[in-house]
CSV table of C-alpha atoms and ligand atoms in Angstrom, one decimal:
chain,number,residue,atom,x,y,z
A,17,ALA,CA,-44.1,-79.2,-34.4
A,18,GLU,CA,-45.9,-76.1,-35.7
A,19,LYS,CA,-49.3,-76.6,-37.5
A,20,THR,CA,-49.3,-75.9,-41.3
A,21,PRO,CA,-51.5,-72.8,-41.9
A,22,ILE,CA,-54.5,-73.4,-44.2
A,23,LEU,CA,-53.6,-70.1,-46.1
A,24,GLU,CA,-50.2,-68.7,-46.1
A,25,LEU,CA,-48.6,-65.8,-48.0
A,26,LYS,CA,-44.8,-65.8,-48.4
A,27,ASN,CA,-43.1,-62.4,-49.3
A,28,VAL,CA,-45.7,-61.9,-51.7
A,29,VAL,CA,-45.2,-58.7,-53.9
A,30,SER,CA,-47.9,-57.5,-56.3
A,31,ALA,CA,-48.2,-54.3,-58.4
A,32,TYR,CA,-50.6,-52.3,-60.5
A,33,GLY,CA,-48.2,-51.5,-63.5
A,34,ARG,CA,-45.0,-50.2,-62.0
A,35,ILE,CA,-46.6,-49.2,-58.6
A,36,GLN,CA,-46.0,-51.9,-56.1
A,37,ALA,CA,-49.2,-52.1,-53.6
A,38,LEU,CA,-47.8,-55.2,-51.9
A,39,LYS,CA,-44.2,-55.2,-50.9
A,40,GLY,CA,-43.3,-58.7,-49.9
A,41,ILE,CA,-46.1,-59.5,-47.2
A,42,SER,CA,-46.1,-62.7,-45.1
A,43,ILE,CA,-49.4,-63.8,-43.5
A,44,LYS,CA,-50.5,-67.1,-41.8
A,45,VAL,CA,-53.9,-68.0,-41.4
A,46,TYR,CA,-54.8,-71.3,-39.2
A,47,GLU,CA,-57.8,-73.3,-39.7
A,48,GLY,CA,-60.5,-72.1,-37.6
A,49,GLU,CA,-59.5,-68.6,-37.2
A,50,ILE,CA,-61.1,-65.2,-38.0
A,51,VAL,CA,-58.0,-63.3,-38.8
A,52,SER,CA,-58.2,-59.5,-39.4
A,53,ILE,CA,-56.3,-57.2,-41.9
A,54,ILE,CA,-56.5,-53.6,-40.9
A,55,GLY,CA,-54.8,-50.3,-42.0
A,56,ALA,CA,-55.3,-46.9,-43.5
A,57,ASN,CA,-57.0,-46.3,-46.9
A,58,GLY,CA,-54.8,-47.5,-49.6
A,59,ALA,CA,-52.6,-49.7,-47.4
A,60,GLY,CA,-53.2,-52.7,-49.6
A,61,LYS,CA,-55.9,-54.6,-47.7
A,62,SER,CA,-58.1,-55.1,-50.7
A,63,THR,CA,-55.1,-55.8,-53.0
A,64,THR,CA,-53.9,-58.4,-50.5
A,65,LEU,CA,-57.2,-60.3,-50.8
A,66,MET,CA,-57.6,-59.7,-54.6
A,67,THR,CA,-53.9,-61.1,-54.7
A,68,ILE,CA,-54.9,-64.4,-52.8
A,69,CYS,CA,-57.6,-64.9,-55.3
A,70,ASN,CA,-55.6,-64.3,-58.3
A,71,ILE,CA,-57.4,-61.2,-59.5
A,72,VAL,CA,-54.4,-59.5,-59.0
A,73,LYS,CA,-51.2,-61.4,-60.0
A,74,ALA,CA,-48.6,-61.9,-57.5
A,75,VAL,CA,-45.3,-61.0,-59.0
A,76,GLU,CA,-43.1,-62.5,-56.3
A,77,GLY,CA,-43.7,-64.6,-53.4
A,78,ASP,CA,-45.9,-67.8,-52.8
A,79,ILE,CA,-49.5,-68.2,-51.6
A,80,LEU,CA,-50.1,-71.6,-50.3
A,81,TYR,CA,-53.5,-73.1,-49.5
A,82,LYS,CA,-53.7,-76.4,-47.6
A,83,GLY,CA,-50.1,-76.7,-48.3
A,84,GLN,CA,-50.4,-76.3,-52.2
A,85,ARG,CA,-48.9,-73.3,-54.0
A,86,ILE,CA,-52.2,-71.6,-55.7
A,87,ASN,CA,-50.4,-68.4,-57.3
A,88,ASP,CA,-51.3,-69.8,-60.9
A,89,VAL,CA,-54.9,-71.4,-60.1
A,90,GLY,CA,-57.7,-69.3,-61.6
A,91,SER,CA,-59.7,-67.0,-59.7
A,92,ASP,CA,-62.8,-69.1,-61.0
A,93,VAL,CA,-61.4,-72.4,-59.7
A,94,LEU,CA,-60.5,-71.2,-56.3
A,95,PRO,CA,-64.1,-71.3,-55.0
A,96,THR,CA,-64.3,-75.0,-56.1
A,97,MET,CA,-61.4,-75.6,-53.8
A,98,GLY,CA,-62.9,-74.0,-50.8
A,99,LEU,CA,-61.5,-70.6,-51.0
A,100,CYS,CA,-63.9,-67.8,-51.8
A,101,GLN,CA,-63.9,-64.1,-51.5
A,102,VAL,CA,-66.8,-61.7,-51.1
A,103,PRO,CA,-65.4,-58.5,-52.7
A,104,GLU,CA,-65.9,-55.0,-51.7
A,105,GLY,CA,-68.9,-53.3,-52.8
A,106,ARG,CA,-70.8,-56.7,-52.8
A,107,ARG,CA,-71.3,-57.1,-56.7
A,108,ILE,CA,-74.3,-59.2,-56.4
A,109,PHE,CA,-76.2,-59.8,-59.8
A,110,PRO,CA,-79.0,-57.1,-59.7
A,111,ARG,CA,-81.2,-58.5,-62.6
A,112,LEU,CA,-81.1,-61.9,-61.0
A,113,THR,CA,-83.6,-62.8,-58.1
A,114,VAL,CA,-82.1,-63.6,-54.5
A,115,LEU,CA,-82.7,-67.4,-55.2
A,116,GLU,CA,-80.8,-67.0,-58.4
A,117,ASN,CA,-78.0,-65.2,-56.9
A,118,LEU,CA,-77.6,-68.0,-54.5
A,119,ASP,CA,-77.6,-70.6,-57.2
A,120,MET,CA,-74.7,-68.6,-59.0
A,121,GLY,CA,-72.6,-69.2,-55.7
A,122,ALA,CA,-72.9,-73.0,-56.2
A,123,PHE,CA,-72.2,-72.8,-59.9
A,124,PHE,CA,-69.9,-75.9,-59.9
A,125,ARG,CA,-72.0,-78.0,-57.7
A,126,ASP,CA,-74.6,-80.7,-58.9
A,127,ASP,CA,-75.8,-82.0,-55.6
A,128,LYS,CA,-79.2,-80.3,-56.1
A,129,VAL,CA,-80.5,-81.9,-52.6
A,130,ALA,CA,-77.7,-80.7,-50.6
A,131,MET,CA,-77.8,-77.3,-52.3
A,132,LYS,CA,-81.4,-76.8,-51.1
A,133,ASP,CA,-80.2,-77.7,-47.7
A,134,ASP,CA,-77.7,-75.0,-48.1
A,135,ILE,CA,-80.0,-72.3,-49.2
A,136,GLU,CA,-82.2,-73.0,-46.2
A,137,ARG,CA,-79.0,-72.7,-43.9
A,138,VAL,CA,-78.4,-69.3,-45.5
A,139,PHE,CA,-81.9,-68.1,-45.0
A,140,ASP,CA,-81.5,-69.2,-41.3
A,141,LEU,CA,-78.5,-67.1,-41.1
A,142,PHE,CA,-80.3,-64.1,-43.0
A,143,PRO,CA,-84.0,-64.3,-42.5
A,144,LYS,CA,-84.5,-61.2,-44.6
A,145,LEU,CA,-83.2,-62.9,-47.8
A,146,ARG,CA,-85.9,-65.6,-47.1
A,147,GLU,CA,-88.4,-62.9,-47.1
A,148,ARG,CA,-87.0,-61.2,-50.4
A,149,ARG,CA,-86.1,-64.4,-52.2
A,150,LYS,CA,-88.0,-63.8,-55.4
A,151,GLN,CA,-86.8,-60.2,-55.5
A,152,PHE,CA,-84.0,-58.8,-57.8
A,153,GLY,CA,-81.0,-58.6,-56.2
A,154,GLY,CA,-80.9,-54.9,-57.3
A,155,THR,CA,-84.0,-54.0,-55.3
A,156,LEU,CA,-82.4,-54.9,-52.1
A,157,SER,CA,-80.8,-52.6,-49.3
A,158,GLY,CA,-77.2,-52.3,-49.0
A,159,GLY,CA,-77.2,-54.4,-46.2
A,160,GLU,CA,-79.4,-56.9,-47.8
A,161,GLN,CA,-76.9,-57.0,-50.6
A,162,GLN,CA,-74.1,-57.6,-48.4
A,163,MET,CA,-76.0,-60.5,-46.8
A,164,LEU,CA,-76.7,-61.7,-50.4
A,165,ALA,CA,-73.2,-61.5,-51.2
A,166,MET,CA,-72.1,-63.4,-48.2
A,167,GLY,CA,-74.8,-66.0,-48.7
A,168,ARG,CA,-73.7,-66.5,-52.3
A,169,ALA,CA,-70.4,-67.4,-51.1
A,170,LEU,CA,-71.5,-69.8,-48.6
A,171,MET,CA,-73.3,-71.6,-51.3
A,172,SER,CA,-69.7,-72.7,-52.3
A,173,ARG,CA,-69.2,-74.4,-49.1
A,174,PRO,CA,-66.1,-72.5,-48.3
A,175,LYS,CA,-63.3,-73.7,-46.1
A,176,VAL,CA,-61.8,-70.2,-46.1
A,177,LEU,CA,-64.0,-67.1,-46.7
A,178,LEU,CA,-62.1,-63.9,-47.5
A,179,LEU,CA,-64.4,-60.8,-46.7
A,180,ASP,CA,-63.7,-57.3,-47.9
A,181,GLU,CA,-65.0,-54.6,-45.9
A,182,PRO,CA,-68.2,-56.3,-45.1
A,183,SER,CA,-69.3,-53.3,-42.9
A,184,MET,CA,-68.7,-50.7,-45.7
A,185,GLY,CA,-71.8,-48.2,-45.9
A,186,LEU,CA,-74.1,-50.1,-43.5
A,187,ALA,CA,-76.2,-48.4,-40.5
A,188,PRO,CA,-74.7,-49.1,-37.4
A,189,LEU,CA,-77.2,-51.6,-36.1
A,190,LEU,CA,-76.6,-53.6,-39.2
A,191,VAL,CA,-72.8,-53.5,-38.8
A,192,GLN,CA,-72.8,-55.3,-35.5
A,193,GLN,CA,-75.3,-57.8,-36.9
A,194,ILE,CA,-72.9,-58.4,-39.9
A,195,PHE,CA,-70.2,-59.1,-37.4
A,196,ASN,CA,-72.3,-61.5,-35.2
A,197,ILE,CA,-73.1,-63.4,-38.2
A,198,ILE,CA,-69.3,-63.7,-39.4
A,199,LYS,CA,-68.7,-65.2,-35.9
A,200,MET,CA,-71.5,-67.6,-36.3
A,201,ILE,CA,-70.2,-68.7,-39.8
A,202,ASN,CA,-66.8,-69.1,-38.3
A,203,GLU,CA,-68.5,-71.2,-35.3
A,204,GLN,CA,-69.9,-73.4,-38.1
A,205,GLY,CA,-66.2,-74.2,-39.2
A,206,VAL,CA,-65.4,-71.6,-41.7
A,207,THR,CA,-61.9,-69.9,-41.5
A,208,VAL,CA,-62.2,-66.2,-42.2
A,209,VAL,CA,-60.0,-63.5,-43.2
A,210,LEU,CA,-61.5,-60.3,-42.7
A,211,VAL,CA,-60.3,-56.8,-44.3
A,212,GLU,CA,-61.8,-53.9,-42.5
A,213,GLN,CA,-61.8,-50.1,-42.1
A,214,ASN,CA,-63.6,-50.7,-38.9
A,215,ALA,CA,-60.6,-52.1,-37.0
A,216,ASN,CA,-62.3,-51.9,-33.7
A,217,LEU,CA,-65.2,-54.4,-34.4
A,218,ALA,CA,-62.9,-56.4,-36.6
A,219,LEU,CA,-60.4,-57.1,-34.0
A,220,GLN,CA,-63.0,-57.7,-31.5
A,221,CYS,CA,-64.3,-60.8,-33.4
A,222,SER,CA,-61.0,-62.1,-34.4
A,223,LYS,CA,-58.4,-64.3,-32.9
A,224,ARG,CA,-55.4,-62.5,-34.5
A,225,GLY,CA,-54.7,-59.3,-36.7
A,226,TYR,CA,-52.2,-57.8,-39.2
A,227,VAL,CA,-51.6,-54.2,-39.4
A,228,LEU,CA,-50.7,-53.1,-43.0
A,229,GLU,CA,-48.9,-49.7,-43.7
A,230,THR,CA,-48.2,-48.8,-47.4
A,231,GLY,CA,-48.0,-52.4,-48.8
A,232,SER,CA,-46.1,-53.8,-45.9
A,233,VAL,CA,-47.1,-55.8,-42.6
A,234,VAL,CA,-45.8,-53.6,-39.7
A,235,MET,CA,-47.4,-55.4,-37.0
A,236,GLU,CA,-49.1,-58.9,-36.1
A,237,ASP,CA,-50.6,-60.1,-32.8
A,238,ALA,CA,-53.2,-61.6,-31.0
A,239,ALA,CA,-56.5,-59.4,-31.7
A,240,ASP,CA,-56.9,-58.6,-28.0
A,241,LYS,CA,-53.0,-57.4,-27.6
A,242,LEU,CA,-53.7,-55.1,-30.8
A,243,LEU,CA,-56.9,-53.8,-29.3
A,244,THR,CA,-55.0,-52.7,-26.2
A,245,ASN,CA,-51.7,-51.4,-27.9
A,246,PRO,CA,-51.4,-47.6,-27.4
A,247,ASP,CA,-50.0,-47.1,-30.9
A,248,ILE,CA,-52.6,-49.2,-32.6
A,249,ARG,CA,-55.3,-47.5,-30.5
A,250,LYS,CA,-54.1,-43.9,-31.8
A,251,ALA,CA,-53.5,-44.9,-35.1
A,252,TYR,CA,-56.4,-47.2,-36.0
A,253,LEU,CA,-59.0,-47.2,-33.4
A,254,GLY,CA,-59.9,-43.6,-33.4
A,255,GLU,CA,-58.3,-42.6,-30.2
B,9,ATP,P1,-59.1,-49.2,-49.2
B,9,ATP,O1,-59.7,-49.5,-47.9
B,9,ATP,O2,-59.2,-47.6,-49.6
B,9,ATP,O3,-59.6,-50.1,-50.3
B,9,ATP,P2,-56.9,-50.7,-49.3
B,9,ATP,O4,-56.0,-50.9,-48.1
B,9,ATP,O5,-57.7,-51.9,-49.4
B,9,ATP,O6,-57.6,-49.4,-49.1
B,9,ATP,P3,-55.8,-50.9,-51.8
B,9,ATP,O7,-57.0,-50.9,-52.6
B,9,ATP,O8,-55.3,-52.4,-51.7
B,9,ATP,O9,-55.7,-50.5,-50.4
B,9,ATP,O10,-54.7,-50.3,-52.6
B,9,ATP,C1,-53.3,-50.2,-52.3
B,9,ATP,C2,-52.7,-49.3,-53.2
B,9,ATP,O11,-52.8,-49.7,-54.6
B,9,ATP,C3,-53.2,-48.1,-53.1
B,9,ATP,O12,-52.0,-47.1,-53.4
B,9,ATP,C4,-53.9,-47.9,-54.4
B,9,ATP,O13,-53.8,-46.4,-54.7
B,9,ATP,C5,-53.3,-48.9,-55.4
B,9,ATP,N1,-54.4,-49.2,-56.4
B,9,ATP,C6,-55.5,-50.2,-55.8
B,9,ATP,N2,-56.1,-50.3,-56.9
B,9,ATP,C7,-55.6,-50.0,-58.2
B,9,ATP,C8,-55.7,-50.0,-59.4
B,9,ATP,N3,-56.8,-50.8,-59.9
B,9,ATP,N4,-54.9,-49.5,-60.2
B,9,ATP,C9,-53.7,-48.7,-59.7
B,9,ATP,N5,-53.4,-48.6,-58.4
B,9,ATP,C10,-54.3,-49.3,-57.6
C-alpha cells in the first residue's frame, strides 16, 4: 500500500479575482522529504504556498495535511498544527529585536523552558543571530533577515516548513549557506517544501521536484532526474 502524504494538494484551483493562478494542481509531499517547486516568474509558485496556508483561498480542490482537509483552517492556526510558511521577502518585525522576533514564532506555546532550548537550537543553526539577538530586526542584513525568518518559523516546531524563495537577494556565498541549513533542518526531521527561482540549487538539495507552468504542473520527478532532463536544463537551469 502507498504511504499517505503528510501534505497533499488535489486538483487545487485558486484565483485572483477572475484570473486563475492555479488551474487544478496536484502535489504530494511525503514525511521527511525536501520537495522543490520550480518554474518561471508568474508560474504560480508563491500562490501555491499561499493557497496551502489559506492566505489565498482555494476555490476548488482539496488541501490535505496529515490526511485532514485544511482548506478552511485559518492561516494563523496552521502553525499551531505544525504547518508553517516562511513568506517571500521575509517579513520579519523590523522594530522588534531578534529575540522578540523569535518569540513571536512561538506565540501559541506556553512551554517557556522548551522555548529557551529551541532558541538555543536556532542560534546553533544561525550563529549570526546569537551575536545580534538584542538588535532590531530592521537593522539586519538581507541574509540575516532571511535567517531570522527561518528561525522564527522553527520556533513553532514545524512538521512541514514551506519556504518561499529563501535565496532571493542573497550573495552567492550566503545562498549556498542557506541551502546547507535547509538540509540540516530537514535532517532534524522537518519536511520541507521549497519554492525557488534558483532551480539548480533547489533541486540539488531536494528528493523530488514539481515544475509549474502558468498555473499547471507540467512535470514531476525525482530531483536528480529533473536535473539531468535536457528540456528542464534548457528551460530552467540556465543551459
Ligand atoms: P514569482 O517568482 O515572480 O513570485 P510565482 O511563480 O511565484 O512567480 P505567483 O506570484 O504565484 O508566481 O503568480 C502567479 C500568477 O498570479 C501571475 O500571473 C501573477 O501575475 C498573478 N498574481 C500574483 N499575485 C497576484 C495578486 N496579488 N493579484 C493579482 N494577480 C496576482
